[in-house]
GROMACS .gro file of N, CA, C and O in nm:
model
  468
    1GLN      N    1   5.202  11.378   9.012
    1GLN     CA    2   5.305  11.367   9.121
    1GLN      C    3   5.371  11.226   9.100
    1GLN      O    4   5.297  11.125   9.091
    2VAL      N    5   5.502  11.221   9.105
    2VAL     CA    6   5.588  11.095   9.106
    2VAL      C    7   5.554  11.015   9.236
    2VAL      O    8   5.537  11.070   9.343
    3GLN      N    9   5.529  10.887   9.200
    3GLN     CA   10   5.496  10.796   9.333
    3GLN      C   11   5.602  10.680   9.309
    3GLN      O   12   5.618  10.626   9.197
    4LEU      N   13   5.670  10.650   9.425
    4LEU     CA   14   5.764  10.540   9.436
    4LEU      C   15   5.719  10.448   9.525
    4LEU      O   16   5.688  10.469   9.635
    5VAL      N   17   5.731  10.315   9.496
    5VAL     CA   18   5.677  10.205   9.567
    5VAL      C   19   5.779  10.101   9.584
    5VAL      O   20   5.824  10.037   9.488
    6GLU      N   21   5.835  10.083   9.701
    6GLU     CA   22   5.943   9.989   9.728
    6GLU      C   23   5.874   9.854   9.778
    6GLU      O   24   5.772   9.842   9.823
    7SER      N   25   5.949   9.731   9.741
    7SER     CA   26   5.920   9.617   9.801
    7SER      C   27   6.034   9.519   9.807
    7SER      O   28   6.148   9.561   9.753
    8GLY      N   29   6.030   9.416   9.876
    8GLY     CA   30   6.146   9.315   9.880
    8GLY      C   31   6.218   9.314  10.015
    8GLY      O   32   6.306   9.243  10.039
    9GLY      N   33   6.185   9.406  10.116
    9GLY     CA   34   6.251   9.400  10.236
    9GLY      C   35   6.205   9.279  10.326
    9GLY      O   36   6.119   9.201  10.293
   10GLY      N   37   6.286   9.263  10.431
   10GLY     CA   38   6.259   9.145  10.505
   10GLY      C   39   6.354   9.112  10.615
   10GLY      O   40   6.449   9.192  10.622
   11LEU      N   41   6.343   8.999  10.674
   11LEU     CA   42   6.438   8.951  10.779
   11LEU      C   43   6.520   8.834  10.718
   11LEU      O   44   6.464   8.743  10.661
   12VAL      N   45   6.654   8.851  10.735
   12VAL     CA   46   6.747   8.755  10.676
   12VAL      C   47   6.863   8.727  10.775
   12VAL      O   48   6.872   8.811  10.871
   13GLN      N   49   6.923   8.623  10.747
   13GLN     CA   50   7.051   8.600  10.822
   13GLN      C   51   7.168   8.649  10.771
   13GLN      O   52   7.176   8.679  10.654
   14ALA      N   53   7.273   8.687  10.855
   14ALA     CA   54   7.401   8.726  10.805
   14ALA      C   55   7.450   8.639  10.688
   14ALA      O   56   7.452   8.519  10.707
   15GLY      N   57   7.497   8.704  10.584
   15GLY     CA   58   7.558   8.632  10.464
   15GLY      C   59   7.450   8.592  10.354
   15GLY      O   60   7.492   8.548  10.239
   16GLU      N   61   7.323   8.619  10.385
   16GLU     CA   62   7.232   8.591  10.284
   16GLU      C   63   7.194   8.704  10.199
   16GLU      O   64   7.266   8.819  10.212
   17SER      N   65   7.119   8.692  10.101
   17SER     CA   66   7.082   8.795  10.005
   17SER      C   67   6.939   8.838  10.002
   17SER      O   68   6.855   8.776  10.045
   18LEU      N   69   6.916   8.964   9.944
   18LEU     CA   70   6.798   9.026   9.942
   18LEU      C   71   6.778   9.117   9.797
   18LEU      O   72   6.896   9.155   9.782
   19ARG      N   73   6.673   9.115   9.742
   19ARG     CA   74   6.663   9.202   9.629
   19ARG      C   75   6.544   9.301   9.650
   19ARG      O   76   6.431   9.254   9.663
   20LEU      N   77   6.576   9.419   9.643
   20LEU     CA   78   6.474   9.533   9.665
   20LEU      C   79   6.433   9.578   9.521
   20LEU      O   80   6.512   9.584   9.441
   21SER      N   81   6.313   9.612   9.521
   21SER     CA   82   6.259   9.669   9.392
   21SER      C   83   6.177   9.803   9.425
   21SER      O   84   6.133   9.824   9.538
   22CYS      N   85   6.182   9.902   9.331
   22CYS     CA   86   6.118  10.029   9.342
   22CYS      C   87   6.061  10.052   9.213
   22CYS      O   88   6.125  10.077   9.122
   23ALA      N   89   5.925  10.074   9.209
   23ALA     CA   90   5.859  10.100   9.073
   23ALA      C   91   5.818  10.252   9.094
   23ALA      O   92   5.762  10.306   9.199
   24ALA      N   93   5.847  10.320   8.993
   24ALA     CA   94   5.819  10.469   8.985
   24ALA      C   95   5.710  10.491   8.888
   24ALA      O   96   5.704  10.446   8.783
   25PHE      N   97   5.605  10.560   8.943
   25PHE     CA   98   5.488  10.590   8.856
   25PHE      C   99   5.476  10.748   8.832
   25PHE      O  100   5.530  10.823   8.904
   26ARG      N  101   5.432  10.778   8.715
   26ARG     CA  102   5.399  10.918   8.671
   26ARG      C  103   5.530  10.996   8.661
   26ARG      O  104   5.545  11.106   8.705
   27VAL      N  105   5.626  10.943   8.600
   27VAL     CA  106   5.762  10.997   8.583
   27VAL      C  107   5.753  11.060   8.446
   27VAL      O  108   5.750  10.995   8.333
   28ASN      N  109   5.762  11.183   8.445
   28ASN     CA  110   5.753  11.267   8.323
   28ASN      C  111   5.877  11.347   8.280
   28ASN      O  112   5.880  11.443   8.220
   29PHE      N  113   5.998  11.301   8.343
   29PHE     CA  114   6.112  11.373   8.318
   29PHE      C  115   6.202  11.285   8.219
   29PHE      O  116   6.201  11.171   8.233
   30SER      N  117   6.273  11.358   8.137
   30SER     CA  118   6.351  11.292   8.022
   30SER      C  119   6.476  11.230   8.086
   30SER      O  120   6.524  11.133   8.044
   31ARG      N  121   6.531  11.295   8.196
   31ARG     CA  122   6.648  11.238   8.252
   31ARG      C  123   6.624  11.239   8.413
   31ARG      O  124   6.576  11.342   8.465
   32HIS      N  125   6.675  11.144   8.463
   32HIS     CA  126   6.662  11.137   8.617
   32HIS      C  127   6.751  11.048   8.676
   32HIS      O  128   6.815  10.953   8.608
   33ARG      N  129   6.791  11.059   8.811
   33ARG     CA  130   6.869  10.963   8.879
   33ARG      C  131   6.785  10.887   8.980
   33ARG      O  132   6.692  10.941   9.039
   34LEU      N  133   6.811  10.765   8.984
   34LEU     CA  134   6.730  10.681   9.074
   34LEU      C  135   6.833  10.631   9.180
   34LEU      O  136   6.950  10.593   9.146
   35ALA      N  137   6.793  10.613   9.302
   35ALA     CA  138   6.896  10.575   9.400
   35ALA      C  139   6.831  10.512   9.527
   35ALA      O  140   6.701  10.519   9.539
   36TRP      N  141   6.898  10.441   9.594
   36TRP     CA  142   6.857  10.370   9.720
   36TRP      C  143   6.939  10.455   9.842
   36TRP      O  144   7.061  10.465   9.831
   37PHE      N  145   6.869  10.489   9.930
   37PHE     CA  146   6.922  10.542  10.054
   37PHE      C  147   6.876  10.439  10.170
   37PHE      O  148   6.783  10.355  10.159
   38ARG      N  149   6.938  10.452  10.291
   38ARG     CA  150   6.905  10.371  10.397
   38ARG      C  151   6.922  10.449  10.537
   38ARG      O  152   7.008  10.551  10.549
   39GLN      N  153   6.837  10.410  10.627
   39GLN     CA  154   6.842  10.481  10.759
   39GLN      C  155   6.845  10.370  10.859
   39GLN      O  156   6.747  10.303  10.875
   40ALA      N  157   6.957  10.363  10.935
   40ALA     CA  158   6.973  10.274  11.054
   40ALA      C  159   6.909  10.338  11.160
   40ALA      O  160   6.911  10.460  11.172
   41PRO      N  161   6.876  10.245  11.274
   41PRO     CA  162   6.817  10.320  11.392
   41PRO      C  163   6.910  10.408  11.456
   41PRO      O  164   7.019  10.379  11.477
   42GLY      N  165   6.865  10.534  11.490
   42GLY     CA  166   6.955  10.625  11.539
   42GLY      C  167   7.053  10.697  11.460
   42GLY      O  168   7.131  10.768  11.506
   43LYS      N  169   7.052  10.669  11.338
   43LYS     CA  170   7.154  10.740  11.253
   43LYS      C  171   7.088  10.811  11.130
   43LYS      O  172   6.957  10.787  11.101
   44GLU      N  173   7.160  10.897  11.066
   44GLU     CA  174   7.107  10.965  10.963
   44GLU      C  175   7.091  10.893  10.833
   44GLU      O  176   7.148  10.784  10.819
   45ARG      N  177   6.995  10.936  10.752
   45ARG     CA  178   6.981  10.867  10.624
   45ARG      C  179   7.099  10.875  10.534
   45ARG      O  180   7.164  10.987  10.519
   46GLU      N  181   7.150  10.779  10.474
   46GLU     CA  182   7.271  10.775  10.386
   46GLU      C  183   7.250  10.715  10.260
   46GLU      O  184   7.155  10.630  10.228
   47LEU      N  185   7.324  10.768  10.149
   47LEU     CA  186   7.307  10.716  10.022
   47LEU      C  187   7.380  10.569  10.014
   47LEU      O  188   7.500  10.564  10.049
   48VAL      N  189   7.319  10.476   9.959
   48VAL     CA  190   7.367  10.343   9.939
   48VAL      C  191   7.429  10.325   9.802
   48VAL      O  192   7.528  10.269   9.785
   49ALA      N  193   7.345  10.355   9.696
   49ALA     CA  194   7.370  10.335   9.554
   49ALA      C  195   7.287  10.423   9.472
   49ALA      O  196   7.160  10.455   9.502
   50GLN      N  197   7.339  10.470   9.355
   50GLN     CA  198   7.270  10.554   9.268
   50GLN      C  199   7.303  10.518   9.127
   50GLN      O  200   7.405  10.453   9.105
   51ILE      N  201   7.211  10.533   9.037
   51ILE     CA  202   7.215  10.503   8.886
   51ILE      C  203   7.170  10.616   8.820
   51ILE      O  204   7.047  10.657   8.844
   52THR      N  205   7.238  10.673   8.715
   52THR     CA  206   7.180  10.790   8.627
   52THR      C  207   7.117  10.732   8.520
   52THR      O  208   7.116  10.608   8.473
   53SER      N  209   7.046  10.824   8.433
   53SER     CA  210   6.981  10.790   8.317
   53SER      C  211   7.072  10.716   8.215
   53SER      O  212   7.035  10.635   8.135
   54GLY      N  213   7.205  10.765   8.221
   54GLY     CA  214   7.312  10.698   8.137
   54GLY      C  215   7.371  10.570   8.183
   54GLY      O  216   7.453  10.521   8.105
   55GLY      N  217   7.323  10.528   8.294
   55GLY     CA  218   7.361  10.398   8.353
   55GLY      C  219   7.486  10.399   8.434
   55GLY      O  220   7.541  10.295   8.465
   56ILE      N  221   7.528  10.514   8.478
   56ILE     CA  222   7.642  10.526   8.551
   56ILE      C  223   7.600  10.500   8.698
   56ILE      O  224   7.514  10.557   8.757
   57THR      N  225   7.685  10.416   8.758
   57THR     CA  226   7.646  10.367   8.897
   57THR      C  227   7.764  10.419   9.002
   57THR      O  228   7.863  10.426   8.961
   58THR      N  229   7.714  10.448   9.126
   58THR     CA  230   7.796  10.471   9.229
   58THR      C  231   7.747  10.411   9.355
   58THR      O  232   7.633  10.390   9.372
   59TYR      N  233   7.846  10.367   9.444
   59TYR     CA  234   7.804  10.301   9.570
   59TYR      C  235   7.876  10.370   9.687
   59TYR      O  236   7.992  10.417   9.676
   60ALA      N  237   7.814  10.343   9.797
   60ALA     CA  238   7.891  10.366   9.921
   60ALA      C  239   7.991  10.272   9.940
   60ALA      O  240   7.996  10.155   9.907
   61ASP      N  241   8.109  10.311  10.002
   61ASP     CA  242   8.220  10.231  10.027
   61ASP      C  243   8.171  10.103  10.102
   61ASP      O  244   8.229  10.002  10.076
   62SER      N  245   8.076  10.120  10.179
   62SER     CA  246   8.053  10.016  10.282
   62SER      C  247   7.975   9.892  10.209
   62SER      O  248   7.973   9.784  10.261
   63VAL      N  249   7.924   9.924  10.086
   63VAL     CA  250   7.849   9.824  10.024
   63VAL      C  251   7.919   9.773   9.899
   63VAL      O  252   7.860   9.685   9.815
   64LYS      N  253   8.027   9.836   9.846
   64LYS     CA  254   8.095   9.800   9.723
   64LYS      C  255   8.133   9.652   9.711
   64LYS      O  256   8.186   9.610   9.819
   65GLY      N  257   8.103   9.600   9.615
   65GLY     CA  258   8.136   9.466   9.589
   65GLY      C  259   8.026   9.366   9.640
   65GLY      O  260   8.048   9.249   9.617
   66ARG      N  261   7.931   9.422   9.709
   66ARG     CA  262   7.823   9.336   9.768
   66ARG      C  263   7.694   9.370   9.710
   66ARG      O  264   7.602   9.276   9.708
   67PHE      N  265   7.658   9.504   9.691
   67PHE     CA  266   7.540   9.545   9.642
   67PHE      C  267   7.552   9.590   9.496
   67PHE      O  268   7.660   9.625   9.446
   68SER      N  269   7.440   9.575   9.409
   68SER     CA  270   7.449   9.612   9.288
   68SER      C  271   7.304   9.675   9.243
   68SER      O  272   7.196   9.622   9.269
   69ILE      N  273   7.307   9.800   9.192
   69ILE     CA  274   7.190   9.867   9.153
   69ILE      C  275   7.172   9.856   8.997
   69ILE      O  276   7.267   9.864   8.920
   70SER      N  277   7.048   9.834   8.959
   70SER     CA  278   7.018   9.846   8.814
   70SER      C  279   6.876   9.872   8.790
   70SER      O  280   6.792   9.907   8.889
   71THR      N  281   6.838   9.914   8.668
   71THR     CA  282   6.708   9.947   8.625
   71THR      C  283   6.663   9.865   8.511
   71THR      O  284   6.731   9.792   8.455
   72ASP      N  285   6.514   9.868   8.491
   72ASP     CA  286   6.461   9.804   8.380
   72ASP      C  287   6.496   9.883   8.246
   72ASP      O  288   6.528  10.001   8.267
   73ASN      N  289   6.448   9.841   8.139
   73ASN     CA  290   6.470   9.909   8.023
   73ASN      C  291   6.407  10.052   8.017
   73ASN      O  292   6.463  10.148   7.954
   74GLY      N  293   6.291  10.061   8.066
   74GLY     CA  294   6.214  10.190   8.071
   74GLY      C  295   6.265  10.283   8.176
   74GLY      O  296   6.229  10.394   8.185
   75LYS      N  297   6.373  10.239   8.262
   75LYS     CA  298   6.428  10.306   8.376
   75LYS      C  299   6.325  10.370   8.467
   75LYS      O  300   6.339  10.487   8.519
   76THR      N  301   6.216  10.290   8.492
   76THR     CA  302   6.117  10.334   8.579
   76THR      C  303   6.098  10.233   8.691
   76THR      O  304   6.020  10.250   8.791
   77THR      N  305   6.191  10.136   8.693
   77THR     CA  306   6.193  10.040   8.815
   77THR      C  307   6.339  10.035   8.842
   77THR      O  308   6.423   9.999   8.750
   78VAL      N  309   6.382  10.051   8.962
   78VAL     CA  310   6.508  10.023   9.014
   78VAL      C  311   6.525   9.907   9.110
   78VAL      O  312   6.429   9.894   9.196
   79TYR      N  313   6.625   9.842   9.093
   79TYR     CA  314   6.654   9.720   9.177
   79TYR      C  315   6.789   9.735   9.270
   79TYR      O  316   6.867   9.818   9.215
   80LEU      N  317   6.781   9.678   9.381
   80LEU     CA  318   6.895   9.667   9.456
   80LEU      C  319   6.933   9.532   9.506
   80LEU      O  320   6.846   9.476   9.585
   81GLN      N  321   7.018   9.470   9.448
   81GLN     CA  322   7.062   9.338   9.478
   81GLN      C  323   7.160   9.336   9.584
   81GLN      O  324   7.268   9.404   9.570
   82MET      N  325   7.145   9.279   9.700
   82MET     CA  326   7.214   9.291   9.808
   82MET      C  327   7.259   9.150   9.850
   82MET      O  328   7.172   9.061   9.888
   83ASN      N  329   7.389   9.131   9.847
   83ASN     CA  330   7.452   9.002   9.873
   83ASN      C  331   7.548   9.009  10.004
   83ASN      O  332   7.579   9.125  10.044
   84SER      N  333   7.564   8.898  10.058
   84SER     CA  334   7.660   8.907  10.178
   84SER      C  335   7.605   9.003  10.283
   84SER      O  336   7.688   9.088  10.332
   85LEU      N  337   7.484   9.006  10.305
   85LEU     CA  338   7.428   9.104  10.405
   85LEU      C  339   7.488   9.084  10.542
   85LEU      O  340   7.511   8.972  10.591
   86GLN      N  341   7.518   9.192  10.604
   86GLN     CA  342   7.559   9.193  10.743
   86GLN      C  343   7.469   9.271  10.843
   86GLN      O  344   7.387   9.353  10.793
   87PRO      N  345   7.480   9.249  10.971
   87PRO     CA  346   7.381   9.330  11.048
   87PRO      C  347   7.388   9.479  11.044
   87PRO      O  348   7.285   9.529  11.061
   88GLU      N  349   7.505   9.521  11.013
   88GLU     CA  350   7.515   9.666  10.982
   88GLU      C  351   7.442   9.728  10.869
   88GLU      O  352   7.424   9.834  10.855
   89ASP      N  353   7.395   9.633  10.780
   89ASP     CA  354   7.305   9.672  10.667
   89ASP      C  355   7.151   9.691  10.710
   89ASP      O  356   7.073   9.737  10.633
   90THR      N  357   7.134   9.668  10.828
   90THR     CA  358   6.992   9.671  10.885
   90THR      C  359   6.946   9.818  10.889
   90THR      O  360   7.036   9.920  10.905
   91GLY      N  361   6.819   9.838  10.831
   91GLY     CA  362   6.774   9.966  10.827
   91GLY      C  363   6.659   9.973  10.741
   91GLY      O  364   6.616   9.877  10.675
   92VAL      N  365   6.595  10.089  10.721
   92VAL     CA  366   6.482  10.123  10.635
   92VAL      C  367   6.550  10.162  10.508
   92VAL      O  368   6.616  10.265  10.509
   93TYR      N  369   6.522  10.109  10.397
   93TYR     CA  370   6.562  10.141  10.269
   93TYR      C  371   6.464  10.219  10.190
   93TYR      O  372   6.353  10.183  10.169
   94TYR      N  373   6.510  10.334  10.132
   94TYR     CA  374   6.425  10.424  10.062
   94TYR      C  375   6.477  10.450   9.931
   94TYR      O  376   6.583  10.469   9.889
   95CYS      N  377   6.369  10.441   9.839
   95CYS     CA  378   6.389  10.475   9.695
   95CYS      C  379   6.378  10.622   9.675
   95CYS      O  380   6.302  10.692   9.739
   96ASN      N  381   6.481  10.667   9.586
   96ASN     CA  382   6.476  10.823   9.560
   96ASN      C  383   6.482  10.843   9.422
   96ASN      O  384   6.560  10.776   9.341
   97LEU      N  385   6.411  10.948   9.372
   97LEU     CA  386   6.414  10.986   9.225
   97LEU      C  387   6.452  11.136   9.222
   97LEU      O  388   6.376  11.211   9.295
   98ASN      N  389   6.547  11.177   9.153
   98ASN     CA  390   6.586  11.310   9.133
   98ASN      C  391   6.600  11.338   8.992
   98ASN      O  392   6.680  11.298   8.919
   99PRO      N  393   6.509  11.431   8.933
   99PRO     CA  394   6.499  11.463   8.802
   99PRO      C  395   6.595  11.578   8.773
   99PRO      O  396   6.613  11.671   8.846
  100TYR      N  397   6.662  11.556   8.655
  100TYR     CA  398   6.762  11.661   8.601
  100TYR      C  399   6.680  11.763   8.535
  100TYR      O  400   6.590  11.734   8.458
  101PRO      N  401   6.706  11.888   8.534
  101PRO     CA  402   6.827  11.945   8.633
  101PRO      C  403   6.761  12.021   8.757
  101PRO      O  404   6.814  12.113   8.803
  102TYR      N  405   6.663  11.963   8.800
  102TYR     CA  406   6.585  12.015   8.906
  102TYR      C  407   6.640  11.978   9.043
  102TYR      O  408   6.670  11.864   9.071
  103ASP      N  409   6.620  12.070   9.144
  103ASP     CA  410   6.661  12.032   9.274
  103ASP      C  411   6.530  11.994   9.354
  103ASP      O  412   6.482  12.057   9.444
  104ILE      N  413   6.489  11.882   9.305
  104ILE     CA  414   6.372  11.806   9.360
  104ILE      C  415   6.395  11.662   9.390
  104ILE      O  416   6.470  11.611   9.323
  105ASN      N  417   6.354  11.606   9.504
  105ASN     CA  418   6.354  11.473   9.538
  105ASN      C  419   6.234  11.417   9.573
  105ASN      O  420   6.151  11.461   9.655
  106PHE      N  421   6.208  11.295   9.511
  106PHE     CA  422   6.085  11.222   9.537
  106PHE      C  423   6.137  11.094   9.610
  106PHE      O  424   6.234  11.031   9.578
  107TRP      N  425   6.056  11.060   9.711
  107TRP     CA  426   6.082  10.951   9.818
  107TRP      C  427   5.980  10.836   9.811
  107TRP      O  428   5.866  10.885   9.817
  108GLY      N  429   6.018  10.715   9.832
  108GLY     CA  430   5.925  10.626   9.866
  108GLY      C  431   5.904  10.619  10.014
  108GLY      O  432   5.974  10.680  10.084
  109LYS      N  433   5.810  10.517  10.056
  109LYS     CA  434   5.779  10.515  10.204
  109LYS      C  435   5.893  10.429  10.275
  109LYS      O  436   5.894  10.440  10.405
  110GLY      N  437   5.958  10.362  10.199
  110GLY     CA  438   6.065  10.272  10.265
  110GLY      C  439   6.013  10.135  10.273
  110GLY      O  440   5.897  10.101  10.301
  111THR      N  441   6.125  10.036  10.286
  111THR     CA  442   6.108   9.900  10.318
  111THR      C  443   6.209   9.854  10.408
  111THR      O  444   6.323   9.901  10.398
  112LEU      N  445   6.174   9.788  10.517
  112LEU     CA  446   6.275   9.751  10.621
  112LEU      C  447   6.343   9.625  10.590
  112LEU      O  448   6.289   9.527  10.538
  113VAL      N  449   6.475   9.634  10.621
  113VAL     CA  450   6.565   9.517  10.601
  113VAL      C  451   6.624   9.498  10.729
  113VAL      O  452   6.692   9.593  10.792
  114THR      N  453   6.625   9.371  10.776
  114THR     CA  454   6.676   9.343  10.905
  114THR      C  455   6.767   9.216  10.888
  114THR      O  456   6.718   9.119  10.838
  115VAL      N  457   6.884   9.229  10.917
  115VAL     CA  458   6.990   9.135  10.915
  115VAL      C  459   7.024   9.088  11.051
  115VAL      O  460   7.084   9.155  11.122
  116ALA      N  461   6.995   8.959  11.069
  116ALA     CA  462   7.026   8.902  11.209
  116ALA      C  463   7.157   8.830  11.208
  116ALA      O  464   7.205   8.770  11.097
  117SER      N  465   7.234   8.830  11.308
  117SER     CA  466   7.373   8.781  11.317
  117SER      C  467   7.365   8.636  11.366
  117SER      O  468   7.267   8.592  11.399
   0.00000   0.00000   0.00000
């Protein structure tokens, strides 16, 4: 069973930066997508950024130009560099792995990011 472990959340002031990490264990798929989702209080979980095995990245419009997703060479650790954080970026950030071509999603337990104004 795939296990995803996030780290790097915390409390920051508006305009500051954070880097989230997610280590994936027991990944036995040749191709997969790694992604970061977030869930703000009282809102639904939303996709923030994703990266494919081929390195193609996509971002939510709200984070374009501020956030950057990347992986290590083994593609089993995914990072989310978050710059110019704003209070609306506050939420629990979840790591997600989706193996191709299966309709399966693995989730981490989440890490809390709080941005104070």
